[in-house]
Each structure stands twice: as structure tokens, then as C-alpha cells.
mmCIF file with all atom_site columns, C-alpha atoms in Angstrom:
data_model
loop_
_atom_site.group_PDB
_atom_site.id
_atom_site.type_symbol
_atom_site.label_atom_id
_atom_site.label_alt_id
_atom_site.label_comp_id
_atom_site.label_asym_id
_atom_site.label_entity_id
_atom_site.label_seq_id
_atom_site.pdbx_PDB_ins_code
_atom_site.Cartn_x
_atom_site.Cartn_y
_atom_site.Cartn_z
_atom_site.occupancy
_atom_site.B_iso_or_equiv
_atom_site.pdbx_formal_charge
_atom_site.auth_seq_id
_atom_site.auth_comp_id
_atom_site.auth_asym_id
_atom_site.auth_atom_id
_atom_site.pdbx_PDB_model_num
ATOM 1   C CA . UNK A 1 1   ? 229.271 -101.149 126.162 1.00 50.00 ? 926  UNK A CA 1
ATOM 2   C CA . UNK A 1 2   ? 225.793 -100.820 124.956 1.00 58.00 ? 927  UNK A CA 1
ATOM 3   C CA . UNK A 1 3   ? 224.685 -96.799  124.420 1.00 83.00 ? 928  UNK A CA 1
ATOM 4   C CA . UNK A 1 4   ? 221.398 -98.425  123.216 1.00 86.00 ? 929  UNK A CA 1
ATOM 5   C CA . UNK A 1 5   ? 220.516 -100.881 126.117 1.00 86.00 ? 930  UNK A CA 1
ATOM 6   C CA . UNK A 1 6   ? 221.864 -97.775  128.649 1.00 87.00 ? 931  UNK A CA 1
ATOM 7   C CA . UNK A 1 7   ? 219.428 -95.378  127.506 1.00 91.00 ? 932  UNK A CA 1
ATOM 8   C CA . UNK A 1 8   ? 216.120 -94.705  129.286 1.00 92.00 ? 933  UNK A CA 1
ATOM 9   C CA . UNK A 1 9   ? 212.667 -95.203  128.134 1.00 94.00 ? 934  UNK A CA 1
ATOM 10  C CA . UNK A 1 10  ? 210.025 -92.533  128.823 1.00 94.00 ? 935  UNK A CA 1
ATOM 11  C CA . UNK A 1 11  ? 207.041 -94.131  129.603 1.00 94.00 ? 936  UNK A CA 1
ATOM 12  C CA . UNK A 1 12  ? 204.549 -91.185  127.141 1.00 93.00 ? 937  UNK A CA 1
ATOM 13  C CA . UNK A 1 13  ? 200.779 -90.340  129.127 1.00 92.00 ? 938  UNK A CA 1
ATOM 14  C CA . UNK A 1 14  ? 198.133 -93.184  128.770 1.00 92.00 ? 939  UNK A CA 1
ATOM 15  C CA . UNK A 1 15  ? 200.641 -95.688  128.667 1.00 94.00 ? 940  UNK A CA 1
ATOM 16  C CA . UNK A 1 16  ? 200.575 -98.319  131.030 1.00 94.00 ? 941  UNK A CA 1
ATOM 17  C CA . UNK A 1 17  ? 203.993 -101.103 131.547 1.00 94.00 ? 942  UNK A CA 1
ATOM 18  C CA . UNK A 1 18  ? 203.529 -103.925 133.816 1.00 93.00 ? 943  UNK A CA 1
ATOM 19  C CA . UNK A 1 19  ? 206.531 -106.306 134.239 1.00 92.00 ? 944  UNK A CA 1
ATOM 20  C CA . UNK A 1 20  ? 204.705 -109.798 135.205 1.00 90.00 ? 945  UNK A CA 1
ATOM 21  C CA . UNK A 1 21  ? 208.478 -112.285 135.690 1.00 85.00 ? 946  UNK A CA 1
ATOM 22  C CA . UNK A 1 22  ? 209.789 -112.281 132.084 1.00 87.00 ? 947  UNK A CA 1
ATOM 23  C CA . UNK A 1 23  ? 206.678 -111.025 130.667 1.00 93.00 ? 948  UNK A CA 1
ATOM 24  C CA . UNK A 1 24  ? 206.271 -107.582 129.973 1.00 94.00 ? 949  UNK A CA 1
ATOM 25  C CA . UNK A 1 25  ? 202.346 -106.114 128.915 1.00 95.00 ? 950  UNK A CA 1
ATOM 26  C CA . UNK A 1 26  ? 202.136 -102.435 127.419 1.00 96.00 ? 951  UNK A CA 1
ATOM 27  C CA . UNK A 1 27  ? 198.958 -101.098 127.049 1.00 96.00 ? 952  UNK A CA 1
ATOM 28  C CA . UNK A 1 28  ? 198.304 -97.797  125.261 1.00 95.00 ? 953  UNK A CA 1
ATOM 29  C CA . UNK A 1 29  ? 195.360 -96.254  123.402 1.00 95.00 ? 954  UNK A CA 1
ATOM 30  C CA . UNK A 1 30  ? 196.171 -98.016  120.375 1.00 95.00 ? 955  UNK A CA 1
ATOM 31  C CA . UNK A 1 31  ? 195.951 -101.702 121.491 1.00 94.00 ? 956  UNK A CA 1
ATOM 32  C CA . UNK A 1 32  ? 198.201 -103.977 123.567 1.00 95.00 ? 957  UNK A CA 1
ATOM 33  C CA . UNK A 1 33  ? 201.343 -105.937 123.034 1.00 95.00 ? 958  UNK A CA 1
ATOM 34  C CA . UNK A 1 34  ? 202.684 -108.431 125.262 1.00 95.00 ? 959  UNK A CA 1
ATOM 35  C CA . UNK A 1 35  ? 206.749 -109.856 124.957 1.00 94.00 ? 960  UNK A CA 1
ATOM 36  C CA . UNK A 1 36  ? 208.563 -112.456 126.497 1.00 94.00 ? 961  UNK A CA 1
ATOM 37  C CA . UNK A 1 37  ? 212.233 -111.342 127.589 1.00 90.00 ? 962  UNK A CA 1
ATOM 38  C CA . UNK A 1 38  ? 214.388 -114.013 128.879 1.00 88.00 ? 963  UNK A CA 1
ATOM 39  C CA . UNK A 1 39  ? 215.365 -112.776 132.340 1.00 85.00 ? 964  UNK A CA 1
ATOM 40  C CA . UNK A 1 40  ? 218.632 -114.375 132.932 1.00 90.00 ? 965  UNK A CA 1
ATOM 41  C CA . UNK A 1 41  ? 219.782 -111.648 131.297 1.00 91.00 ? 966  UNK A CA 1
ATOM 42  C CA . UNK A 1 42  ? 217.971 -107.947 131.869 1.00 91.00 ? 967  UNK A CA 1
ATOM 43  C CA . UNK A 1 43  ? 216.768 -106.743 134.752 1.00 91.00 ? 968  UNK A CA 1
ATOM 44  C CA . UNK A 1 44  ? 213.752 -104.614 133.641 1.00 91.00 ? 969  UNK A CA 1
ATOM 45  C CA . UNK A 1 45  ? 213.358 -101.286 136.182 1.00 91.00 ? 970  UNK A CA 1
ATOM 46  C CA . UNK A 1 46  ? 210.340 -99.067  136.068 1.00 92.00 ? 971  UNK A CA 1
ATOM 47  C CA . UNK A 1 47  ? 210.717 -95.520  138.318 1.00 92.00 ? 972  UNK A CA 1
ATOM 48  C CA . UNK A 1 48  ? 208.679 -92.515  137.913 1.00 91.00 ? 973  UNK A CA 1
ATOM 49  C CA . UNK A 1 49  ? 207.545 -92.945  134.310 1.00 90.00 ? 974  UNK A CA 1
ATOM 50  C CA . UNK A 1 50  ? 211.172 -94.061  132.923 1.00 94.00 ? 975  UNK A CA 1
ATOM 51  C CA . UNK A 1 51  ? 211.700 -97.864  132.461 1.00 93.00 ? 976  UNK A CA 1
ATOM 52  C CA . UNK A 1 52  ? 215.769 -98.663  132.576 1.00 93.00 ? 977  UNK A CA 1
ATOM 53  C CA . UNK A 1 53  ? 217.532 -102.053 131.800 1.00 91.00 ? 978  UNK A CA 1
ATOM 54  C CA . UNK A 1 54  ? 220.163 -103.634 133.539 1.00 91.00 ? 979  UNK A CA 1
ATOM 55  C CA . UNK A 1 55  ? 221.942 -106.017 132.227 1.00 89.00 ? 980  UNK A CA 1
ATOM 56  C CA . UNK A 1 56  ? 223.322 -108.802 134.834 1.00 90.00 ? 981  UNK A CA 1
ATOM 57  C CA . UNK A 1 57  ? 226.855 -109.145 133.519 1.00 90.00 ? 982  UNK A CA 1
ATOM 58  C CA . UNK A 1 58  ? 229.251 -108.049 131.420 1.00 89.00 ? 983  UNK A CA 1
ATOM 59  C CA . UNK A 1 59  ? 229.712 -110.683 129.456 1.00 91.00 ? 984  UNK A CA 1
ATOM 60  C CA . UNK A 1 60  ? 229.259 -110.571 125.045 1.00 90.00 ? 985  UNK A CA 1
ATOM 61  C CA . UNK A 1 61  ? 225.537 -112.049 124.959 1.00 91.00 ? 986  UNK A CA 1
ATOM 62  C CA . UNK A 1 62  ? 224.341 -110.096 127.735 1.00 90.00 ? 987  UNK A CA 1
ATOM 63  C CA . UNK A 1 63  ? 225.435 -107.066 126.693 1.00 90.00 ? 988  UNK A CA 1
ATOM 64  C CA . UNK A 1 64  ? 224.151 -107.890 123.295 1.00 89.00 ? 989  UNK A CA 1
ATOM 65  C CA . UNK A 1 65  ? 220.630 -108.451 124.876 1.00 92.00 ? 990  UNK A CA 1
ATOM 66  C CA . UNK A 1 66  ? 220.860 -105.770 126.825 1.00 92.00 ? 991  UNK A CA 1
ATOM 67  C CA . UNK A 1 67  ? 220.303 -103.459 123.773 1.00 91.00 ? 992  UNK A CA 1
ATOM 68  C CA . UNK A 1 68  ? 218.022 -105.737 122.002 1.00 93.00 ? 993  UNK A CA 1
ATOM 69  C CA . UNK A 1 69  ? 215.528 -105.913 124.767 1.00 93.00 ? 994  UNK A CA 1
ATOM 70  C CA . UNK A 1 70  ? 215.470 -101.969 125.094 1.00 94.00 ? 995  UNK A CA 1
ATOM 71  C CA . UNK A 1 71  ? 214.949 -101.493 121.375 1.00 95.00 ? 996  UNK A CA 1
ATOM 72  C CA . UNK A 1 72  ? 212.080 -104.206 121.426 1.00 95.00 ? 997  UNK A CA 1
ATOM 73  C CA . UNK A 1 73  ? 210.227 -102.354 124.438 1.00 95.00 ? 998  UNK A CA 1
ATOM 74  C CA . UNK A 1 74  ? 211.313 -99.420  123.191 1.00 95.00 ? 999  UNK A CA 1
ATOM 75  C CA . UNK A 1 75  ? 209.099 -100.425 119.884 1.00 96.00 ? 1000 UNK A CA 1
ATOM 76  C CA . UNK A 1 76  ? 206.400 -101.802 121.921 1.00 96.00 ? 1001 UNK A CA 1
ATOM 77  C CA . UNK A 1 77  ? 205.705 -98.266  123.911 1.00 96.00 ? 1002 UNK A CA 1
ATOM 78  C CA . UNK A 1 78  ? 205.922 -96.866  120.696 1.00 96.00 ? 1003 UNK A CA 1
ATOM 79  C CA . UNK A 1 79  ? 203.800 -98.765  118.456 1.00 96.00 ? 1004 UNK A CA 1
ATOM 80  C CA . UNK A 1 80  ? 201.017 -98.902  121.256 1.00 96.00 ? 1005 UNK A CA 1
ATOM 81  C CA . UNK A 1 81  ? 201.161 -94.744  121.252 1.00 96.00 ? 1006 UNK A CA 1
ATOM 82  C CA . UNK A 1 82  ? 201.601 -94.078  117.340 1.00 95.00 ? 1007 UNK A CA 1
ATOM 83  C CA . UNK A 1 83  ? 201.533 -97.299  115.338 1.00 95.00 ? 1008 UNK A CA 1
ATOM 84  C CA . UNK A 1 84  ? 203.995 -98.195  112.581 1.00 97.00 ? 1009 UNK A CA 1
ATOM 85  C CA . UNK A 1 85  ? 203.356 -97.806  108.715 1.00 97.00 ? 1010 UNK A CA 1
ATOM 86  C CA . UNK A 1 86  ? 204.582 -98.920  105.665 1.00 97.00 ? 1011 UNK A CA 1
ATOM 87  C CA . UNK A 1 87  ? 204.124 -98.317  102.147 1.00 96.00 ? 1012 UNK A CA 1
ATOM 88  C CA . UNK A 1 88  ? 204.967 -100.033 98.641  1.00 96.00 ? 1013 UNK A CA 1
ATOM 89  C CA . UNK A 1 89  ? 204.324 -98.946  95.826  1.00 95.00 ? 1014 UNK A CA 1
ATOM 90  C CA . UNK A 1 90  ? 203.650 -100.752 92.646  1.00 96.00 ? 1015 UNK A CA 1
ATOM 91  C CA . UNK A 1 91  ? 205.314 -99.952  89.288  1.00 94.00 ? 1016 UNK A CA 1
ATOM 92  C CA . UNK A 1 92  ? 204.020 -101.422 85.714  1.00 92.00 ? 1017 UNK A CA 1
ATOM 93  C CA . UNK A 1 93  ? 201.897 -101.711 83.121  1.00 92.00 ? 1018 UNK A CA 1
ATOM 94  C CA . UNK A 1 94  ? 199.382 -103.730 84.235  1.00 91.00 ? 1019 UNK A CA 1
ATOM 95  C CA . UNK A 1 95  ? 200.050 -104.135 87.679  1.00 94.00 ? 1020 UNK A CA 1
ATOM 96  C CA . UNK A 1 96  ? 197.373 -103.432 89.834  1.00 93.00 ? 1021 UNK A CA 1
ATOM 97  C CA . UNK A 1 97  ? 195.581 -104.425 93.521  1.00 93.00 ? 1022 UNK A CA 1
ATOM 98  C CA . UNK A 1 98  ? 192.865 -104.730 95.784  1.00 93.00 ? 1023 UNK A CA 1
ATOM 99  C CA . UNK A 1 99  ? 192.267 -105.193 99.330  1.00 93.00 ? 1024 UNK A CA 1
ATOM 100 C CA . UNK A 1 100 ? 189.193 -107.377 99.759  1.00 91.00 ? 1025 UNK A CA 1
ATOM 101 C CA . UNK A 1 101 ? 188.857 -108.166 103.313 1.00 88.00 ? 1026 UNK A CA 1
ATOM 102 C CA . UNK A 1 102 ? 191.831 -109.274 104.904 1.00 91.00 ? 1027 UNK A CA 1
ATOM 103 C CA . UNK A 1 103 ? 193.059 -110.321 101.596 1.00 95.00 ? 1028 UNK A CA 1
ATOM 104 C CA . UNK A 1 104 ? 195.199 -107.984 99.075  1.00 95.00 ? 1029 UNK A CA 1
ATOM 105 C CA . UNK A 1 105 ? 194.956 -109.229 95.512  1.00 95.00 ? 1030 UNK A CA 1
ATOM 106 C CA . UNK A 1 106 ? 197.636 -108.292 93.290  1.00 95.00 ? 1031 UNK A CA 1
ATOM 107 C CA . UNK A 1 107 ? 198.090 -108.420 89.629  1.00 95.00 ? 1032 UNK A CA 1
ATOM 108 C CA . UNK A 1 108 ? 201.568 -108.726 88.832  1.00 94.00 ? 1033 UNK A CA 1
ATOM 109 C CA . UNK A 1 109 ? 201.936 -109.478 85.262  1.00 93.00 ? 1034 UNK A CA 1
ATOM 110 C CA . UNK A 1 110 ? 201.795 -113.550 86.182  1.00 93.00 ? 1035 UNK A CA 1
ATOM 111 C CA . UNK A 1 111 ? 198.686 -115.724 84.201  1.00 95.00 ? 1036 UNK A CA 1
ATOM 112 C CA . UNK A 1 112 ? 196.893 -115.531 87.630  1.00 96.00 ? 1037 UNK A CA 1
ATOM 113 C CA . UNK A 1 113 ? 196.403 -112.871 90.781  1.00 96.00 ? 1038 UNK A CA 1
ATOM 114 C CA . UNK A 1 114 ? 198.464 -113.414 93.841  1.00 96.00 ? 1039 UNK A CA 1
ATOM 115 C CA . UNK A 1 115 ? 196.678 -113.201 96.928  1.00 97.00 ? 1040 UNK A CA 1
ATOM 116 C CA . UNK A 1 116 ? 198.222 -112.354 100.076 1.00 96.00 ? 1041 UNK A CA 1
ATOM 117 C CA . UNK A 1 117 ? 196.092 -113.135 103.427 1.00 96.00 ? 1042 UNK A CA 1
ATOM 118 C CA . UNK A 1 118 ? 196.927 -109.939 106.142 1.00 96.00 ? 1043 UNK A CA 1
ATOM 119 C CA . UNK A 1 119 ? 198.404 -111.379 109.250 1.00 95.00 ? 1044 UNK A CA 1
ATOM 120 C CA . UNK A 1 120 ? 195.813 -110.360 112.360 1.00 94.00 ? 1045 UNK A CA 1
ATOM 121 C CA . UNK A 1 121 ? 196.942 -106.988 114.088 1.00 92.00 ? 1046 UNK A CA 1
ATOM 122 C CA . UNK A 1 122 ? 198.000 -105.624 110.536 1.00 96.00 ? 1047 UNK A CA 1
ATOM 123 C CA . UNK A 1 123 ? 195.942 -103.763 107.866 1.00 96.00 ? 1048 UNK A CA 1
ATOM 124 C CA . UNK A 1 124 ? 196.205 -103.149 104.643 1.00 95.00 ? 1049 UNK A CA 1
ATOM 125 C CA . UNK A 1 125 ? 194.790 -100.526 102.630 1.00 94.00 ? 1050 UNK A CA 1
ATOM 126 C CA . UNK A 1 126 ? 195.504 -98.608  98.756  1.00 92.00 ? 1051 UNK A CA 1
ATOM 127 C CA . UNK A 1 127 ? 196.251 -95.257  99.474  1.00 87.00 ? 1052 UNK A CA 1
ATOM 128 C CA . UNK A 1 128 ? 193.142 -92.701  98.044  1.00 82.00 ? 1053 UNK A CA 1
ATOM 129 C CA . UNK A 1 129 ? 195.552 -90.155  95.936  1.00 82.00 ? 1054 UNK A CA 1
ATOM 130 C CA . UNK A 1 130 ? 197.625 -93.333  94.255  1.00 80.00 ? 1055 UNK A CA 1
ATOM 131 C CA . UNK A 1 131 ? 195.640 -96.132  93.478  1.00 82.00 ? 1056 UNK A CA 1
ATOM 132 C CA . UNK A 1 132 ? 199.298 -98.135  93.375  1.00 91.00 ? 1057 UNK A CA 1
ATOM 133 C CA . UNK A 1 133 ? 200.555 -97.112  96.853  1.00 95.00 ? 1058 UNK A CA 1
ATOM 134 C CA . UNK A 1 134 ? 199.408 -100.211 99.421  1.00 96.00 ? 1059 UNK A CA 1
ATOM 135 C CA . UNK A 1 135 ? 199.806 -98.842  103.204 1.00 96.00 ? 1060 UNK A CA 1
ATOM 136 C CA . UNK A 1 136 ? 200.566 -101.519 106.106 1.00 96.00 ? 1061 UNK A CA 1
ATOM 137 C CA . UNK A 1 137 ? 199.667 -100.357 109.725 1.00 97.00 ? 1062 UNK A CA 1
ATOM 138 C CA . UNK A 1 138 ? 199.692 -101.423 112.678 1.00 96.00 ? 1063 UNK A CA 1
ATOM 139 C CA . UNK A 1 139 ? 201.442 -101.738 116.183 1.00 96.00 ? 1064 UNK A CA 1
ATOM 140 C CA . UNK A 1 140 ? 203.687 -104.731 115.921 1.00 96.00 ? 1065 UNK A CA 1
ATOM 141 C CA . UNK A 1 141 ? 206.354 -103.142 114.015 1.00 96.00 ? 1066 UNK A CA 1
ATOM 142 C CA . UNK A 1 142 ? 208.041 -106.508 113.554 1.00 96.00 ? 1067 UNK A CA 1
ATOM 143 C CA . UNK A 1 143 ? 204.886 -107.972 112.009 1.00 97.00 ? 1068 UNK A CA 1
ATOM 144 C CA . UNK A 1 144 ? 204.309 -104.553 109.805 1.00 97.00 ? 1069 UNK A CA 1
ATOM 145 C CA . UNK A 1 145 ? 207.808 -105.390 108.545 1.00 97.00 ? 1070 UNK A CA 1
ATOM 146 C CA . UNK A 1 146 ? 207.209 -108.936 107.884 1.00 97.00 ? 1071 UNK A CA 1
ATOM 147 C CA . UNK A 1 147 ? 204.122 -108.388 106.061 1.00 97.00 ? 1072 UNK A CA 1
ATOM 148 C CA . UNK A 1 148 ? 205.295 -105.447 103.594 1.00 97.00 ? 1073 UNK A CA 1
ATOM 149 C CA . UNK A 1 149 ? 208.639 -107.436 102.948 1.00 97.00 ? 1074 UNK A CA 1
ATOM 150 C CA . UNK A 1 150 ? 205.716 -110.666 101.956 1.00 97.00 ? 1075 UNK A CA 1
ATOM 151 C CA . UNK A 1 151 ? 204.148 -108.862 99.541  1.00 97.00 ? 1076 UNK A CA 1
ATOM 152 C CA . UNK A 1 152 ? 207.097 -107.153 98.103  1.00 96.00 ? 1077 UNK A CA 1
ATOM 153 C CA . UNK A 1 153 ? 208.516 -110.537 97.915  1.00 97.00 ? 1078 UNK A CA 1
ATOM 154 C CA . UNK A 1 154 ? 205.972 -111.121 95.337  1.00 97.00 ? 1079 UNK A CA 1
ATOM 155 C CA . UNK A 1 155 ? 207.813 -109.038 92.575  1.00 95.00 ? 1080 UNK A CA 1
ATOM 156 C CA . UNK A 1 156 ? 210.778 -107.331 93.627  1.00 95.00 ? 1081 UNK A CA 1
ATOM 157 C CA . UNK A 1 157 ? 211.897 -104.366 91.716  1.00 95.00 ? 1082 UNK A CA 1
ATOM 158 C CA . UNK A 1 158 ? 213.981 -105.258 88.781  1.00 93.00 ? 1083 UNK A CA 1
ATOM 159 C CA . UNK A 1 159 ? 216.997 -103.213 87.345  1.00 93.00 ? 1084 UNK A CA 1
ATOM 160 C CA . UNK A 1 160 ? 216.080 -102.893 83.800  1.00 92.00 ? 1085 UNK A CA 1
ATOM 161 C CA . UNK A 1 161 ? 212.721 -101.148 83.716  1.00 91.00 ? 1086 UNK A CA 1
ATOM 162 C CA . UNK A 1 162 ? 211.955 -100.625 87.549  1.00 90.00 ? 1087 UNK A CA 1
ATOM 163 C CA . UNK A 1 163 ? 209.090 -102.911 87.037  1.00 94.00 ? 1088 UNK A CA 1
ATOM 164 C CA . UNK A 1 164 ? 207.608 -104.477 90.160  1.00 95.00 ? 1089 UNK A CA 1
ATOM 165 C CA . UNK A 1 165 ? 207.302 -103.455 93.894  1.00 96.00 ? 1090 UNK A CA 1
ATOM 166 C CA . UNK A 1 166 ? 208.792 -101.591 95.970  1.00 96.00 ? 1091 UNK A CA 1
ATOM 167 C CA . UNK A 1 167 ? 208.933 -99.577  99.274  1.00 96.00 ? 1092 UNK A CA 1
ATOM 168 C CA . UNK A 1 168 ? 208.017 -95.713  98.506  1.00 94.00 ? 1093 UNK A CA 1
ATOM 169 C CA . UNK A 1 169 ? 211.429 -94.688  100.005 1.00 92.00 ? 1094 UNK A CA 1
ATOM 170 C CA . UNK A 1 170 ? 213.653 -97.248  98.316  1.00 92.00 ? 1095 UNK A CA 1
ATOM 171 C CA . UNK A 1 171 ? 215.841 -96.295  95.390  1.00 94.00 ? 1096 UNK A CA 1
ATOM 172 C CA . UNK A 1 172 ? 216.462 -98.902  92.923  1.00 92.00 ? 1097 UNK A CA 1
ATOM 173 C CA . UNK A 1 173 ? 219.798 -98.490  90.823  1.00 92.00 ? 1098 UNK A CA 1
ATOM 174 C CA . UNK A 1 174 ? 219.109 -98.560  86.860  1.00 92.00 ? 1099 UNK A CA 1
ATOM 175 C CA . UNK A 1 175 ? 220.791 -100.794 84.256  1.00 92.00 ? 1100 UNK A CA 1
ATOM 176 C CA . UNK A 1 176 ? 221.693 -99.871  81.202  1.00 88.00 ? 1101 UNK A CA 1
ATOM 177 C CA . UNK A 1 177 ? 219.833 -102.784 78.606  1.00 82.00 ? 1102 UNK A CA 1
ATOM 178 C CA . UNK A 1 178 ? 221.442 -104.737 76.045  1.00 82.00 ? 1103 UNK A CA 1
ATOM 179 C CA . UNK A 1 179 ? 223.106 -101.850 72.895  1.00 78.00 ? 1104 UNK A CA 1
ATOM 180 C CA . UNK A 1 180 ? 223.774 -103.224 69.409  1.00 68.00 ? 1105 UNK A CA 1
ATOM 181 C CA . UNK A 1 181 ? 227.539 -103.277 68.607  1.00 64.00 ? 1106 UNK A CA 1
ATOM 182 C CA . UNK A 1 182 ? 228.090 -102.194 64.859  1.00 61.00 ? 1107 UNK A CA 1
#
């Protein structure tokens, strides 16, 4: 059984949900976000400000949709009320960026910059206190995620010296280097 797919949504003030078929549209005062759920397997419910799912069998896919689909509307309602963020940081000598545009440029310790375009609905900006902490926003916290896993992509962290980038949360696990044997 699915506790997440059983749990209500509350539907926050200024927040509007319309259910169009298999298309669901969420509005808030950040933006909009539109999502496709397949129907043959939800039943999406909207009654006095609390959206509920129903899923239309019991079988092992549906019930595995069942909580997927609440977790991605779930998201939606949220990112259209508060946004998602998140925020790498950039470790080394050398290393360094810029946002220029919709572009991030990043020096990496390569023979050339690496440029990253922002994907549309996402933003990118270095945070004012650290010059090498890069923030992603916006309301799509799939794309968010996508993009700030892109440009960490670019140099992960490595074990030795910590050298590289990584999300300000994560915690990367030291090596010991190489120790002369005399």
C-alpha cells in the first residue's frame, strides 16, 4: 500500500489546480506548471481545497503510480508557492565562475572555460557573501535538479584534495594520498 499516494494535498491560498483529462495546470504566484499524468491509472479528486488520488486498482504499477503522481503534484503546488533552490559550491585553486546571461562560465582548472547554457524556467546566480557558491532556482524542481547535477557534472569532487564541485550540503569522504614506505 502506498502511504505516499494516500496522503492528501492541501491546495495553500492563491493557488489555483485545474484537472483538464490527463492534464493537470497549477498556477500560483510564482509561475505555472503544467504535467501530463497518464489516467489509466489515478483518478485525480479535488474537494474543498484538498486534491486526493485514487488509484484504479490494486495491482504493482498502479500502486507504484499512485505515489509517484502525488509526489509530482505534490512538487508542482509546491514549487509554484515557494520555488526550489540549489547550491554548489566550488572548491580550488583557481576555480572560479560567472553568470553572463543565461550562460555560467566556469573555470575549472581545464586549458579552456566550460560554459553551461541555463535551461529556460531556471536561474542561475553566484551567491553575494561567497563568490564560489552558484544558486539554481526555480519552480520545476526536476529541472533545478537536472541543471545543478549538469554543472556539477563538470568536475565532480575528488577524494584526494576535495578539489572540484560540489553541492553545499554534500560531504565528500577523504583519502589518505600516496606515504613513502622506508
Amino acid at each position: 500500500m502506498s502511504r505516499i499516494g494516500l496522503s492528501p494535498i492541501q491546495i495553500p491560498e492563491g493557488v489555483e489546480v485545474n484537472v483538464n483529462g490527463n492534464e493537470v495546470v497549477v498556477k500560483g504566484p510564482k509561475g505555472q506548471l503544467t504535467h501530463t499524468f497518464d489516467a489509466q491509472f489515478v483518478e485525480i479528486k479535488i474537494e474543498d481545497g484538498v486534491i486526493t488520488l485514487v488509484r484504479k486498482s490494486e495491482a504493482k504499477e498502479y500502486k507504484a503510480r499512485h505515489g509517484l503522481y502525488r509526489s509530482l503534484l505534490a512538487n508542482m503546488i509546491e514549487g509554484v508557492t515557494n520555488g526550489f533552490k540549489k547550491s554548489l559550491e566550488i572548491r580550488g585553486v583557481g576555480y572560479r565562475g560567472s553568470v553572463q546571461g543565461s550562460k555560467v562560465e566556469l573555470h575549472l582548472g581545464y586549458s579552456h572555460p566550460v560554459y553551461y547554457e541555463v535551461p529556460q524556467g531556471v536561474t542561475a546566480e553566484f551567491d553575494k557573501e561567497a563568490n564560489n557558491v552558484i544558486n539554481i532556482t526555480g519552480i520545476d524542481k526536476q529541472l533545478v535538479g537536472q541543471a545543478a547535477a549538469n554543472i556539477r557534472s563538470f568536475r565532480k569532487p575528488e577524494p584526494y584534495k576535495g578539489k572540484g564541485i560540489r553541492y553545499v550540503d554534500e560531504y565528500v569522504a577523504m583519502k589518505a594520498g600516496k606515504s613513502s614506505s622506508k
